[in-house]
Amino acid sequence: MSNLRKKLISKNDSCKSIWFMRQAGRYLPEFREIRKKNKDFIELCLNSELSSQITLQPIKRFDLDSAIIFSDILMTPYALGQEVKFIKDKGPKISEFNIESFLDKNEKGFTQKLNPVYKAIEKTRNNLEKNKSLIAFIGAPWTLLVYMLNMKNSKSVIDIKRLEKEKDKIKIIIKNLINFLCIHIRNQIDAGADVIQIFDSWAGLIPKEKIKDYCYYPNAKIIEFCKKEKIPNICFPKGINEKYEEFNQIVKPDGINIDYQIDPAWAKKKLKNVVIQGGLDPKILLKSDKEMFQEATKYIQTFKASPYIFNLGHGLLPETDPDRVKKLIKFYRDN
Ligand code: CP3
């Protein structure tokens, strides 16, 4: 069994584990090489051979414990019929949401559209050492909604009036999304993934009084499903600050990724019965070795005797030098 899976199941194993969010991505020249020849990002995610190759790129380069399948959280809205485009330096752009078309989708069609992702997982599992995990992932309903309904008008502003006005519609969408996300989880596990991470990247934008409805509840439903199916899981409700404590008590995931705004000592004290993952600010990899090691030491020391998974507080930045990643991994292994 992979070391990550074992740790998430037992919750008392303090052996070392390390991987990075966005470990397969633009900071790697070998990724940029493939990307240059494959301009359409969704098509690239649907190319099983290339996605599998990209997934394994960081594993070939570095001493990591897990691979994370090269795909995207927006493959779900894609499979539910929305057109998804990635505009260079601008991020994703999604075609207008249509409720009738959304409610018309069924499991068979959804699974069929994502079949190349499942093939990529199968291929990757066959080429990955047994002791390494293959992590698959989904976007949490709220974060997907932000993209699907185009609710974010700038980096950190959400259209709250709209949230109120379209409350009933949003409730129906979330309910249906939970269903399809559980199908996507099941399919990815059946294809060979052994851990699921749930990214709620925009949880921090939810108005305080709505956090139960839009963050805790949907994540809890999905974790309930994972538990029933015995699927090791990690939640990442990014940006919710001290609400991490309540999130953990209500949702009860096996693992929880802290973001870089969370003080690791606070997390160790407040987040109980859960494996903590990550935290380190990805910007630290752009600073000097001294600063990087000092910051990493904080996490290593704080979680020394606990079941901790070394990772970041968000994904690796595109401007990161791969040699710094190598140095950071070596530092973690040596300390
Ligand atoms: O290595 C890995 O972590 C696995 C692959 C992975 C990608 N996206 C590939 C990708 C994962 C886990 C994701 C998750 C994802 N996608 C999230 C949640 C995590 C987070 O970053 O908060 C979100 C919000 C998305 C949506 C998304 N995909 C955005 C906003 C963008 C454009 C901006 C950006 O961050 O690059 C993407 C594109 C994307 N997904 C790239 C990669 C490697 C860059 C593609 C490129 O332009 O070459």
Coordinates of C-alpha atoms and ligand atoms in Angstrom, one line a residue:
M1 CA 0.0 0.0 0.0
S2 CA 1.2 3.5 -0.8
N3 CA 2.7 5.5 2.1
L4 CA 0.1 8.3 1.7
R5 CA -2.9 6.0 1.7
K6 CA -1.6 4.1 4.8
K7 CA -1.1 7.4 6.6
L8 CA -4.6 8.7 5.8
I9 CA -6.2 5.5 6.8
S10 CA -4.3 5.0 10.1
K11 CA -4.0 8.7 11.1
N12 CA -1.1 7.8 13.4
D13 CA 1.8 7.1 11.1
S14 CA 4.5 9.8 11.3
C15 CA 6.7 8.5 8.5
K16 CA 7.8 11.0 5.9
S17 CA 5.6 11.9 2.9
I18 CA 6.0 14.7 0.4
W19 CA 4.4 15.9 -2.8
F20 CA 3.4 19.2 -4.2
M21 CA 0.3 20.7 -5.6
R22 CA 0.9 21.6 -9.3
Q23 CA 4.0 19.5 -9.3
A24 CA 3.2 18.8 -12.9
G25 CA 3.0 22.1 -14.6
R26 CA 4.5 25.2 -16.2
Y27 CA 7.6 25.5 -14.0
L28 CA 8.9 22.3 -15.7
P29 CA 10.6 22.8 -19.1
E30 CA 9.5 19.3 -20.1
F31 CA 5.9 20.3 -19.5
R32 CA 6.2 23.5 -21.4
E33 CA 7.7 21.5 -24.3
I34 CA 4.5 19.4 -24.5
R35 CA 2.2 22.4 -23.9
K36 CA 3.8 24.4 -26.7
K37 CA 2.7 21.7 -29.2
N38 CA -0.8 21.3 -27.5
K39 CA -2.4 24.7 -27.4
D40 CA -5.9 23.5 -26.3
F41 CA -5.6 22.7 -22.6
I42 CA -8.8 20.6 -22.4
E43 CA -7.7 18.5 -25.4
L44 CA -4.4 18.0 -23.6
C45 CA -6.2 16.8 -20.5
L46 CA -8.1 14.4 -22.8
N47 CA -5.0 13.0 -24.3
S48 CA -4.4 9.9 -22.1
E49 CA -0.9 9.2 -23.3
L50 CA 0.3 12.8 -22.8
S51 CA -1.5 13.4 -19.5
S52 CA 0.0 10.2 -18.1
Q53 CA 3.5 11.3 -19.3
I54 CA 3.0 14.8 -17.7
T55 CA 1.8 13.2 -14.5
L56 CA 5.1 11.2 -14.3
Q57 CA 7.4 14.1 -15.2
P58 CA 7.9 15.3 -11.6
I59 CA 8.2 11.7 -10.4
K60 CA 11.1 11.1 -12.8
R61 CA 12.9 14.3 -11.7
F62 CA 12.3 14.3 -7.9
D63 CA 12.1 12.0 -4.9
L64 CA 8.3 12.4 -4.3
D65 CA 5.9 10.0 -2.6
S66 CA 2.9 10.7 -4.8
A67 CA 1.8 11.5 -8.3
I68 CA -1.2 13.7 -8.9
I69 CA -3.0 13.0 -12.2
F70 CA -2.6 15.7 -14.7
S71 CA -6.2 16.9 -15.3
D72 CA -8.3 19.9 -14.1
I73 CA -11.2 20.6 -11.8
L74 CA -12.9 22.2 -14.8
M75 CA -13.1 18.8 -16.5
T76 CA -16.4 18.3 -14.6
P77 CA -18.2 21.4 -16.1
Y78 CA -16.7 20.3 -19.4
A79 CA -18.3 16.8 -19.0
L80 CA -21.5 18.4 -18.0
G81 CA -21.7 20.2 -21.3
Q82 CA -20.1 23.6 -20.8
E83 CA -17.4 24.8 -23.1
V84 CA -14.2 25.5 -21.2
K85 CA -11.3 27.5 -22.7
F86 CA -8.1 28.6 -21.1
I87 CA -7.0 32.1 -22.2
K88 CA -3.2 32.6 -21.8
D89 CA -2.5 34.8 -18.7
K90 CA -6.2 35.3 -18.1
G91 CA -7.3 31.9 -16.8
P92 CA -10.4 29.9 -17.7
K93 CA -13.3 31.1 -19.6
I94 CA -16.6 29.0 -19.6
S95 CA -19.6 29.2 -21.9
E96 CA -22.9 30.4 -20.4
F97 CA -24.6 27.9 -18.0
N98 CA -27.9 26.4 -19.1
I99 CA -29.9 24.8 -16.3
E100 CA -32.1 22.6 -18.7
S101 CA -29.1 21.2 -20.4
F102 CA -27.3 20.7 -17.1
L103 CA -30.3 18.8 -15.6
D104 CA -30.5 16.7 -18.7
K105 CA -27.1 15.0 -18.2
N106 CA -26.8 11.4 -17.1
E107 CA -24.1 9.2 -15.6
K108 CA -23.4 7.3 -18.8
G109 CA -22.7 10.4 -21.0
F110 CA -20.7 12.1 -18.2
T111 CA -18.5 9.0 -17.7
Q112 CA -18.0 8.6 -21.4
K113 CA -16.8 12.2 -21.8
L114 CA -14.2 11.7 -19.0
N115 CA -13.1 8.3 -20.2
P116 CA -9.7 9.6 -21.4
V117 CA -9.0 10.9 -17.9
Y118 CA -9.7 7.4 -16.5
K119 CA -7.5 5.8 -19.2
A120 CA -4.7 8.2 -18.2
I121 CA -5.0 7.1 -14.6
E122 CA -4.9 3.5 -15.6
K123 CA -1.7 4.1 -17.7
T124 CA -0.1 6.1 -14.9
R125 CA -0.8 3.5 -12.3
N126 CA 0.8 0.8 -14.5
N127 CA 4.0 3.0 -14.7
L128 CA 4.2 4.1 -11.1
E129 CA 6.0 2.2 -8.3
K130 CA 3.6 0.4 -6.0
N131 CA 4.7 2.4 -2.9
K132 CA 3.7 5.7 -4.5
S133 CA 0.2 7.0 -4.4
L134 CA -1.7 8.2 -7.4
I135 CA -3.9 11.1 -6.3
A136 CA -7.0 12.0 -8.2
F137 CA -9.0 15.1 -7.5
I138 CA -12.2 17.0 -8.0
G139 CA -13.2 20.6 -7.4
A140 CA -15.7 21.2 -4.6
P141 CA -19.2 22.2 -5.7
W142 CA -18.8 25.8 -4.6
T143 CA -15.5 26.4 -6.4
L144 CA -17.0 24.8 -9.6
L145 CA -20.1 27.0 -9.2
V146 CA -17.9 30.1 -9.2
Y147 CA -16.6 29.1 -12.6
M148 CA -19.8 27.5 -14.0
L149 CA -21.9 30.6 -13.2
N150 CA -19.1 33.0 -13.8
M151 CA -19.7 34.5 -10.4
K152 CA -16.3 36.0 -9.8
N153 CA -16.0 39.5 -11.3
S154 CA -12.5 40.1 -10.1
K155 CA -9.9 38.2 -8.2
S156 CA -11.7 38.3 -4.9
V157 CA -15.1 39.7 -5.3
I158 CA -18.2 37.5 -5.5
D159 CA -21.6 38.7 -6.7
I160 CA -23.5 38.3 -3.4
K161 CA -26.8 39.8 -4.7
R162 CA -26.8 37.1 -7.4
L163 CA -26.1 34.5 -4.8
E164 CA -29.3 35.6 -3.0
K165 CA -31.4 36.0 -6.1
E166 CA -30.5 32.6 -7.6
K167 CA -30.5 30.8 -4.3
D168 CA -33.0 28.0 -5.3
K169 CA -31.3 27.4 -8.6
I170 CA -27.9 27.2 -6.9
K171 CA -29.3 24.7 -4.4
I172 CA -30.4 22.4 -7.2
I173 CA -27.1 22.8 -9.0
I174 CA -25.1 21.9 -5.9
K175 CA -27.2 18.8 -5.3
N176 CA -26.7 17.6 -8.8
L177 CA -23.0 18.4 -8.8
I178 CA -22.5 16.4 -5.6
N179 CA -23.9 13.4 -7.5
F180 CA -21.7 13.8 -10.5
L181 CA -18.6 14.5 -8.4
C182 CA -19.1 11.3 -6.5
I183 CA -19.4 9.4 -9.8
H184 CA -16.1 11.1 -11.0
I185 CA -14.5 10.0 -7.7
R186 CA -15.7 6.4 -8.0
N187 CA -14.5 6.3 -11.7
Q188 CA -11.1 7.7 -10.9
I189 CA -10.6 5.2 -8.0
D190 CA -11.8 2.3 -10.2
A191 CA -9.2 3.4 -12.8
G192 CA -6.4 3.1 -10.2
A193 CA -6.2 6.3 -8.1
D194 CA -5.8 5.6 -4.4
V195 CA -6.4 9.0 -2.8
I196 CA -8.8 11.8 -3.6
Q197 CA -8.2 15.5 -3.0
I198 CA -11.1 17.9 -3.0
F199 CA -10.1 21.5 -4.0
D200 CA -12.3 24.2 -2.6
S201 CA -10.0 27.0 -3.9
W202 CA -12.6 29.8 -3.6
A203 CA -14.1 28.8 -0.2
G204 CA -12.6 32.0 1.2
L205 CA -15.0 34.1 -1.0
I206 CA -18.2 32.6 0.6
P207 CA -20.0 35.2 2.8
K208 CA -19.6 34.0 6.5
E209 CA -23.3 33.3 7.0
K210 CA -23.4 31.0 3.9
I211 CA -20.3 29.0 4.7
K212 CA -22.3 26.0 6.0
D213 CA -24.5 25.8 2.9
Y214 CA -21.9 26.3 0.3
C215 CA -18.7 24.9 1.9
Y216 CA -19.3 22.6 4.8
Y217 CA -22.4 20.8 3.6
P218 CA -21.2 19.9 0.0
N219 CA -17.8 18.9 1.3
A220 CA -19.4 16.8 4.1
K221 CA -21.7 15.0 1.6
I222 CA -18.7 14.1 -0.6
I223 CA -16.6 12.9 2.4
E224 CA -19.6 10.9 3.6
F225 CA -19.5 9.2 0.2
C226 CA -15.7 8.6 0.3
K227 CA -16.0 7.1 3.8
K228 CA -18.8 4.8 2.8
E229 CA -16.7 3.6 -0.2
K230 CA -13.5 3.6 2.0
I231 CA -11.7 6.1 -0.2
P232 CA -8.9 8.0 1.5
N233 CA -9.6 11.7 1.1
I234 CA -8.0 15.2 1.7
C235 CA -10.0 18.4 1.7
F236 CA -8.6 21.8 0.8
P237 CA -11.0 24.6 1.9
K238 CA -8.6 27.4 0.9
G239 CA -8.9 30.9 2.5
I240 CA -11.4 30.2 5.4
N241 CA -8.9 31.1 8.1
E242 CA -10.1 30.1 11.7
K243 CA -13.1 28.4 10.1
Y244 CA -10.7 25.5 9.3
E245 CA -11.5 24.3 12.9
E246 CA -15.2 24.1 12.3
F247 CA -14.8 22.7 8.8
N248 CA -12.7 19.9 10.2
Q249 CA -15.2 19.1 13.0
I250 CA -18.2 19.1 10.6
V251 CA -16.7 17.5 7.5
K252 CA -14.3 15.1 9.2
P253 CA -12.0 14.3 6.2
D254 CA -9.1 11.9 6.6
G255 CA -6.7 14.7 5.6
I256 CA -6.8 18.5 5.5
N257 CA -4.6 20.8 3.5
I258 CA -3.8 24.1 5.3
D259 CA -3.2 27.2 3.2
Y260 CA -0.3 29.6 3.7
Q261 CA -2.4 31.9 5.9
I262 CA -2.8 29.3 8.6
D263 CA -0.3 29.3 11.4
P264 CA 1.0 25.7 11.6
A265 CA 1.2 25.8 15.4
W266 CA -2.5 26.8 15.5
A267 CA -3.4 24.1 13.1
K268 CA -1.6 21.4 15.2
K269 CA -3.6 22.6 18.2
K270 CA -7.0 23.0 16.6
L271 CA -7.3 20.4 13.9
K272 CA -7.8 17.1 15.6
N273 CA -8.3 13.5 14.3
V274 CA -7.1 14.5 10.9
V275 CA -3.8 14.2 8.9
I276 CA -2.6 17.8 8.2
Q277 CA -1.0 18.4 4.8
G278 CA 0.8 21.4 3.3
G279 CA 0.9 25.0 4.4
L280 CA 4.2 26.3 3.1
D281 CA 3.8 29.4 1.0
P282 CA 4.8 28.6 -2.6
K283 CA 6.4 32.1 -2.9
I284 CA 9.1 30.9 -0.5
L285 CA 10.6 28.9 -3.3
L286 CA 11.3 32.2 -5.1
K287 CA 13.4 33.4 -2.1
S288 CA 16.9 32.5 -0.9
D289 CA 17.8 29.0 0.3
K290 CA 18.2 30.3 3.8
E291 CA 14.6 31.7 3.9
M292 CA 13.2 28.6 2.2
F293 CA 14.8 26.2 4.7
Q294 CA 13.9 28.4 7.6
E295 CA 10.2 28.4 6.6
A296 CA 10.3 24.7 5.8
T297 CA 11.8 24.0 9.3
K298 CA 8.8 25.6 10.9
Y299 CA 6.5 23.0 9.4
I300 CA 8.8 20.1 9.8
Q301 CA 9.4 20.9 13.5
T302 CA 5.7 21.7 14.3
F303 CA 4.5 18.4 12.8
K304 CA 7.5 16.3 13.8
A305 CA 5.7 13.7 15.8
S306 CA 2.4 13.9 14.0
P307 CA 1.0 12.3 10.8
Y308 CA 1.9 15.2 8.4
I309 CA 2.2 15.3 4.7
F310 CA 4.7 17.9 3.5
N311 CA 3.2 20.1 0.8
L312 CA 2.5 23.7 0.0
G313 CA -0.3 26.1 1.0
H314 CA -1.2 26.4 -2.7
G315 CA 0.2 25.2 -6.0
L316 CA 3.8 25.6 -7.2
L317 CA 4.1 28.9 -9.1
P318 CA 5.1 28.8 -12.8
E319 CA 8.2 31.0 -12.1
T320 CA 9.6 28.4 -9.7
D321 CA 13.1 27.0 -10.5
P322 CA 12.9 23.2 -10.6
D323 CA 16.2 23.0 -8.8
R324 CA 14.7 24.8 -5.8
V325 CA 12.1 22.1 -5.7
K326 CA 14.8 19.5 -5.7
K327 CA 16.6 21.3 -2.8
L328 CA 13.5 21.6 -0.8
I329 CA 12.7 17.9 -1.1
K330 CA 16.3 17.0 -0.1
F331 CA 16.1 19.3 2.9
Y332 CA 12.8 17.6 4.0
R333 CA 14.3 14.1 3.6
D334 CA 17.4 15.1 5.5
N335 CA 15.6 16.8 8.4
Ligands
CP3_1 O1 0.1 18.9 -10.7 C1 -1.1 19.1 -10.3 O2 -1.4 19.7 -9.3 C2 -2.2 18.3 -11.1 C3 -2.9 19.1 -12.0 C4 -3.9 20.2 -11.7 C5 -4.1 21.2 -12.6 N1 -5.2 21.9 -12.1 C6 -3.4 21.4 -13.9 C7 -3.4 22.7 -14.5 C8 -4.7 20.4 -10.6 C9 -4.8 19.6 -9.3 C10 -5.5 21.5 -10.9 C11 -6.6 21.9 -10.0 C12 -7.3 23.2 -10.3 N2 -7.6 23.8 -11.5 C13 -7.7 24.1 -9.3 C14 -7.6 23.9 -7.8 C15 -6.3 24.2 -7.3 C16 -5.9 25.6 -7.3 O3 -5.0 26.0 -8.1 O4 -6.6 26.4 -6.6 C17 -8.3 25.2 -9.9 C18 -8.9 26.4 -9.3 C19 -8.2 25.0 -11.3 C20 -8.7 25.9 -12.4 C21 -7.7 26.3 -13.3 N3 -6.9 25.5 -14.1 C22 -7.2 27.7 -13.4 C23 -7.7 28.8 -12.6 C24 -6.2 27.6 -14.4 C25 -5.4 28.8 -15.0 C26 -4.5 29.5 -14.0 C27 -3.5 28.6 -13.5 O5 -3.4 28.5 -12.2 O6 -2.7 28.1 -14.2 C28 -6.0 26.3 -14.8 C29 -5.0 25.8 -15.8 C30 -4.1 24.7 -15.3 N4 -4.5 23.6 -14.7 C31 -2.7 24.6 -15.6 C32 -2.3 23.4 -15.1 C33 -0.9 22.8 -15.1 C34 -1.9 25.6 -16.4 C35 -2.1 25.3 -17.8 C36 -1.2 26.1 -18.8 O7 -1.5 27.2 -19.1 O8 -0.3 25.5 -19.2

